[in-house]
Amino acid sequence: MSILTLKDGTEFFYKDWGTGQPIVFSHGWPLDGDAWDAQMLFLGQKGYRVIAHDRRGHGRSGQTWEGNDMDTYADDLAQLFEALDLKDVIMIGHSTGGGEVARYIGRHGSSRVAKAVLIGAVPPLMLKTAANPEGLPIDVFDGIRAGFTADRSQFFKDLAVPFFGFNRDGAKTSQGAIDSFWSIGMLGSIKGEYDCIKAFSETDFTEDLKKIDVPTLILHGDDDQIVPLVASGEKSHTLVKGSTLYLVKGGSHGMCTVQADEINEILLGFIKG
């Protein structure tokens, strides 16, 4: 196990495998670095150095009471980049992790970054506002908080079903994927995960996206039931100069797991291109 002690004393867990050009993965809520296993194995076997961390309050990292916000998440990631002296990095972020990637570049620049990938990512803003009518009403996120607080364990089991698209006609359900989602979610801090709901839903990444100046792939499932395409991928594509928007047919929010072979080939093509 690799642990970086951050400047505020928080223990920051990460996996660092292989050699070659580094690929750094930022996971979604309420998961941890293990959510990237299919991609890390595949890309590691293709000759890349693959690195995935557990965001503070998630997985095996420290469970802080404060600091569960996008600025801190991005600053934590910057400390990892500096500690490992990472350069020419491919940054890949899923869902909340896509926000982390955008905020990292927005706050720390792209001097260490070669390319970026946002997968089913929350930017530019998930919350519905007067300026963002395509977003989701605050009632949706209040409902998530209520369900999470009342019975976090059952909430995660229920959430996993639409997350992976298992509620669609003809879908092949994997109880293993549901169990893994549940167990990883339960490993995290209830306080950190609760705070992260606000972080992923109410943070406006518009200015961060405008600062991204590296080749960027915006990858989104056309059947994402968690992060609606119209409020996220499509809008991000217009804000990131020169970005490529790729829609995965039938893709769920959890397509990196349930459509791993297809996603892996798309990622490899973009990284090598």
Coordinates of C-alpha atoms in Angstrom, one line a residue:
M1 CA 0.0 0.0 0.0
S2 CA 1.2 3.5 -0.9
I3 CA 0.2 6.4 1.4
L4 CA 1.1 10.0 0.9
T5 CA 0.8 12.2 4.0
L6 CA -0.7 15.5 2.8
K7 CA 0.3 18.9 4.1
D8 CA -2.7 18.9 6.6
G9 CA -1.7 15.5 7.9
T10 CA -4.3 13.5 6.0
E11 CA -3.3 10.1 4.8
F12 CA -3.9 9.8 1.0
F13 CA -4.0 6.3 -0.4
Y14 CA -2.9 5.6 -4.0
K15 CA -2.0 2.7 -6.3
D16 CA 1.0 3.2 -8.7
W17 CA 1.7 0.4 -11.1
G18 CA 3.9 -0.1 -14.1
T19 CA 6.2 2.1 -16.1
G20 CA 5.9 4.4 -19.1
Q21 CA 3.7 7.5 -19.6
P22 CA 1.6 8.1 -16.5
I23 CA -2.2 7.9 -16.5
V24 CA -3.9 9.3 -13.4
F25 CA -7.4 8.2 -12.7
S26 CA -9.9 10.2 -10.6
H27 CA -12.9 8.2 -9.4
G28 CA -16.6 9.0 -9.0
W29 CA -18.8 9.2 -5.9
P30 CA -19.1 7.2 -3.6
L31 CA -16.3 5.0 -5.0
D32 CA -12.5 4.8 -4.8
G33 CA -9.5 4.0 -7.0
D34 CA -10.7 0.4 -7.3
A35 CA -13.5 1.5 -9.6
W36 CA -10.7 1.8 -12.3
D37 CA -9.5 -1.8 -12.0
A38 CA -10.6 -2.7 -15.6
Q39 CA -8.9 0.3 -17.1
M40 CA -5.7 0.1 -15.0
L41 CA -5.2 -3.6 -15.8
F42 CA -5.7 -3.0 -19.5
L43 CA -3.7 0.2 -19.9
G44 CA -1.0 -1.1 -17.5
Q45 CA -0.6 -4.2 -19.8
K46 CA -0.3 -1.8 -22.8
G47 CA 2.9 -0.3 -21.3
Y48 CA 1.5 2.7 -19.3
R49 CA 2.1 3.7 -15.7
V50 CA -1.3 3.6 -14.1
I51 CA -2.1 5.6 -10.9
A52 CA -5.3 5.8 -9.0
H53 CA -6.0 7.4 -5.6
D54 CA -8.8 7.3 -3.1
R55 CA -10.2 10.8 -2.7
R56 CA -10.1 12.1 1.0
G57 CA -13.2 10.8 2.7
H58 CA -13.4 7.9 0.3
G59 CA -12.0 4.4 0.3
R60 CA -8.7 3.9 2.2
S61 CA -7.8 7.6 2.5
G62 CA -8.2 9.7 5.6
Q63 CA -11.6 10.6 6.8
T64 CA -11.4 14.3 7.5
W65 CA -14.3 16.3 8.9
E66 CA -13.5 19.4 6.9
G67 CA -12.0 19.9 3.4
N68 CA -14.5 17.7 1.5
D69 CA -14.7 20.1 -1.4
M70 CA -13.5 20.5 -4.9
D71 CA -10.7 22.9 -4.2
T72 CA -9.2 20.6 -1.6
Y73 CA -9.6 17.6 -3.8
A74 CA -7.7 19.3 -6.6
D75 CA -5.0 20.5 -4.2
D76 CA -4.6 17.0 -2.8
L77 CA -4.2 15.7 -6.3
A78 CA -1.6 18.4 -7.0
Q79 CA 0.4 17.2 -4.0
L80 CA 0.4 13.7 -5.4
F81 CA 1.6 15.0 -8.8
E82 CA 4.4 16.8 -7.0
A83 CA 5.4 14.0 -4.7
L84 CA 5.7 11.5 -7.6
D85 CA 7.1 14.3 -9.9
L86 CA 4.6 13.3 -12.6
K87 CA 5.0 14.8 -16.0
D88 CA 3.3 14.3 -19.4
V89 CA 0.2 12.9 -17.6
I90 CA -3.0 11.6 -19.1
M91 CA -5.7 12.7 -16.6
I92 CA -8.9 10.6 -16.7
G93 CA -11.8 11.5 -14.5
H94 CA -15.2 9.8 -14.1
S95 CA -18.3 11.7 -12.7
T96 CA -17.1 13.6 -9.7
G97 CA -13.6 12.7 -10.7
G98 CA -14.2 14.6 -14.0
G99 CA -14.8 17.7 -11.8
E100 CA -11.6 17.0 -10.0
V101 CA -9.7 16.9 -13.2
A102 CA -11.2 20.2 -14.4
R103 CA -10.6 21.9 -11.1
Y104 CA -7.0 20.6 -10.9
I105 CA -6.3 22.2 -14.3
G106 CA -8.2 25.3 -13.3
R107 CA -6.2 25.8 -10.1
H108 CA -2.8 24.3 -11.0
G109 CA -2.5 24.6 -14.8
S110 CA -1.6 22.0 -17.3
S111 CA 2.2 22.1 -17.2
R112 CA 2.2 18.5 -16.0
V113 CA -0.7 17.4 -18.2
A114 CA -0.6 16.0 -21.8
K115 CA -4.2 15.1 -22.3
A116 CA -7.5 14.9 -20.4
V117 CA -10.5 12.6 -20.5
L118 CA -13.9 13.4 -18.8
I119 CA -16.2 10.4 -18.6
G120 CA -19.8 10.8 -17.5
A121 CA -18.4 13.9 -15.8
V122 CA -20.3 16.4 -13.6
P123 CA -19.0 19.7 -15.2
P124 CA -19.9 22.3 -15.9
L125 CA -22.7 22.3 -13.3
M126 CA -25.2 19.7 -12.3
L127 CA -27.5 22.0 -10.3
K128 CA -30.3 23.8 -12.1
T129 CA -30.1 27.6 -11.9
A130 CA -31.4 30.5 -13.9
A131 CA -28.2 30.4 -15.9
N132 CA -28.2 26.6 -16.1
P133 CA -31.7 25.6 -16.8
E134 CA -30.6 22.1 -18.1
G135 CA -29.4 21.1 -14.7
L136 CA -31.2 19.1 -12.0
P137 CA -33.4 20.8 -9.3
I138 CA -31.9 21.1 -5.8
D139 CA -34.7 18.7 -4.7
V140 CA -33.0 15.9 -6.5
F141 CA -29.8 16.4 -4.5
D142 CA -31.8 17.0 -1.3
G143 CA -33.4 13.6 -2.0
I144 CA -30.0 12.0 -2.4
R145 CA -28.9 13.4 1.0
A146 CA -32.1 12.2 2.6
G147 CA -31.8 8.7 1.3
F148 CA -28.1 8.5 2.1
T149 CA -28.6 9.8 5.6
A150 CA -31.6 7.5 6.4
D151 CA -30.0 4.2 5.3
R152 CA -26.7 4.6 3.5
S153 CA -26.3 0.9 3.0
Q154 CA -29.6 0.3 1.3
F155 CA -29.3 3.6 -0.7
F156 CA -26.0 2.4 -2.3
K157 CA -27.6 -1.0 -3.2
D158 CA -30.5 0.8 -4.8
L159 CA -28.4 3.4 -6.6
A160 CA -26.1 0.8 -8.2
V161 CA -29.0 -0.5 -10.3
P162 CA -29.5 2.7 -12.5
F163 CA -25.8 3.5 -12.1
F164 CA -25.0 0.4 -14.2
G165 CA -28.2 0.6 -16.3
F166 CA -29.4 -2.7 -14.8
N167 CA -33.0 -1.4 -14.8
R168 CA -33.1 -1.3 -18.6
D169 CA -35.0 -3.9 -20.6
G170 CA -32.6 -6.7 -21.7
A171 CA -29.8 -5.6 -19.4
K172 CA -27.6 -8.3 -18.0
T173 CA -27.4 -7.7 -14.3
S174 CA -24.2 -8.3 -12.4
Q175 CA -24.7 -8.9 -8.7
G176 CA -21.0 -8.7 -8.4
A177 CA -20.9 -5.2 -9.7
I178 CA -23.7 -4.1 -7.3
D179 CA -21.9 -5.8 -4.4
S180 CA -18.6 -4.1 -5.3
F181 CA -20.3 -0.7 -5.6
W182 CA -21.9 -1.2 -2.2
S183 CA -18.8 -2.4 -0.4
I184 CA -16.6 0.4 -1.8
G185 CA -19.2 3.0 -0.9
M186 CA -19.5 1.7 2.7
L187 CA -15.8 1.8 3.1
G188 CA -15.8 5.6 2.9
S189 CA -16.6 8.2 5.5
I190 CA -20.2 9.1 5.9
K191 CA -19.3 12.7 6.5
G192 CA -16.9 12.9 3.6
E193 CA -19.4 11.3 1.2
Y194 CA -22.2 13.5 2.5
D195 CA -20.2 16.7 1.9
C196 CA -19.2 15.4 -1.5
I197 CA -22.8 15.5 -2.6
K198 CA -22.8 19.3 -2.4
A199 CA -19.3 19.3 -4.0
F200 CA -20.3 17.4 -7.1
S201 CA -23.7 19.0 -7.5
E202 CA -23.2 22.7 -6.7
T203 CA -19.6 23.4 -7.9
D204 CA -19.5 25.4 -11.1
F205 CA -16.6 24.3 -13.3
T206 CA -17.3 26.7 -16.2
E207 CA -14.2 28.7 -15.7
D208 CA -12.1 25.6 -15.1
L209 CA -13.2 24.1 -18.4
K210 CA -12.3 27.3 -20.3
K211 CA -8.7 27.0 -19.0
I212 CA -8.2 23.4 -20.3
D213 CA -5.7 23.8 -23.0
V214 CA -4.7 20.2 -23.7
P215 CA -6.4 17.6 -26.1
T216 CA -9.5 16.6 -24.3
L217 CA -11.9 13.7 -24.8
I218 CA -15.4 14.0 -23.4
L219 CA -16.9 10.5 -23.2
H220 CA -20.5 10.1 -22.2
G221 CA -23.0 7.3 -22.3
D222 CA -26.2 8.2 -24.2
D223 CA -28.2 6.3 -21.5
D224 CA -26.5 7.9 -18.5
Q225 CA -29.3 8.0 -15.8
I226 CA -27.1 9.7 -13.2
V227 CA -25.4 12.6 -15.0
P228 CA -27.7 13.8 -17.8
L229 CA -25.8 14.4 -21.0
V230 CA -27.5 17.6 -21.9
A231 CA -26.4 19.3 -18.7
S232 CA -22.9 17.9 -18.7
G233 CA -21.0 16.4 -21.6
E234 CA -22.7 18.5 -24.3
K235 CA -22.1 21.8 -22.5
S236 CA -18.5 20.9 -21.5
H237 CA -17.8 20.1 -25.1
T238 CA -18.7 23.7 -26.0
L239 CA -16.5 25.1 -23.2
V240 CA -13.3 23.1 -23.7
K241 CA -11.6 24.4 -26.9
G242 CA -11.0 21.7 -29.5
S243 CA -12.4 18.9 -27.4
T244 CA -13.9 15.8 -28.8
L245 CA -17.3 14.6 -27.7
Y246 CA -17.8 10.8 -28.0
L247 CA -21.2 9.3 -27.2
V248 CA -21.3 5.6 -26.3
K249 CA -24.4 3.9 -27.6
G250 CA -26.4 2.4 -24.7
G251 CA -23.7 3.6 -22.3
S252 CA -24.7 3.8 -18.6
H253 CA -23.0 5.9 -15.9
G254 CA -21.1 2.8 -14.9
M255 CA -20.0 1.9 -18.4
C256 CA -16.3 1.7 -17.4
T257 CA -17.3 -1.4 -15.6
V258 CA -20.1 -3.0 -17.6
Q259 CA -18.7 -2.0 -21.0
A260 CA -15.1 -2.1 -20.1
D261 CA -13.8 -3.6 -23.3
E262 CA -15.4 -0.9 -25.4
I263 CA -14.3 1.9 -23.1
N264 CA -10.8 0.6 -22.9
E265 CA -10.3 0.6 -26.6
I266 CA -11.7 4.2 -26.9
L267 CA -9.3 5.4 -24.2
L268 CA -6.3 3.6 -25.8
G269 CA -7.1 5.2 -29.2
F270 CA -7.3 8.7 -27.7
I271 CA -4.2 8.2 -25.6
K272 CA -2.2 7.0 -28.6
G273 CA -3.7 9.4 -31.1

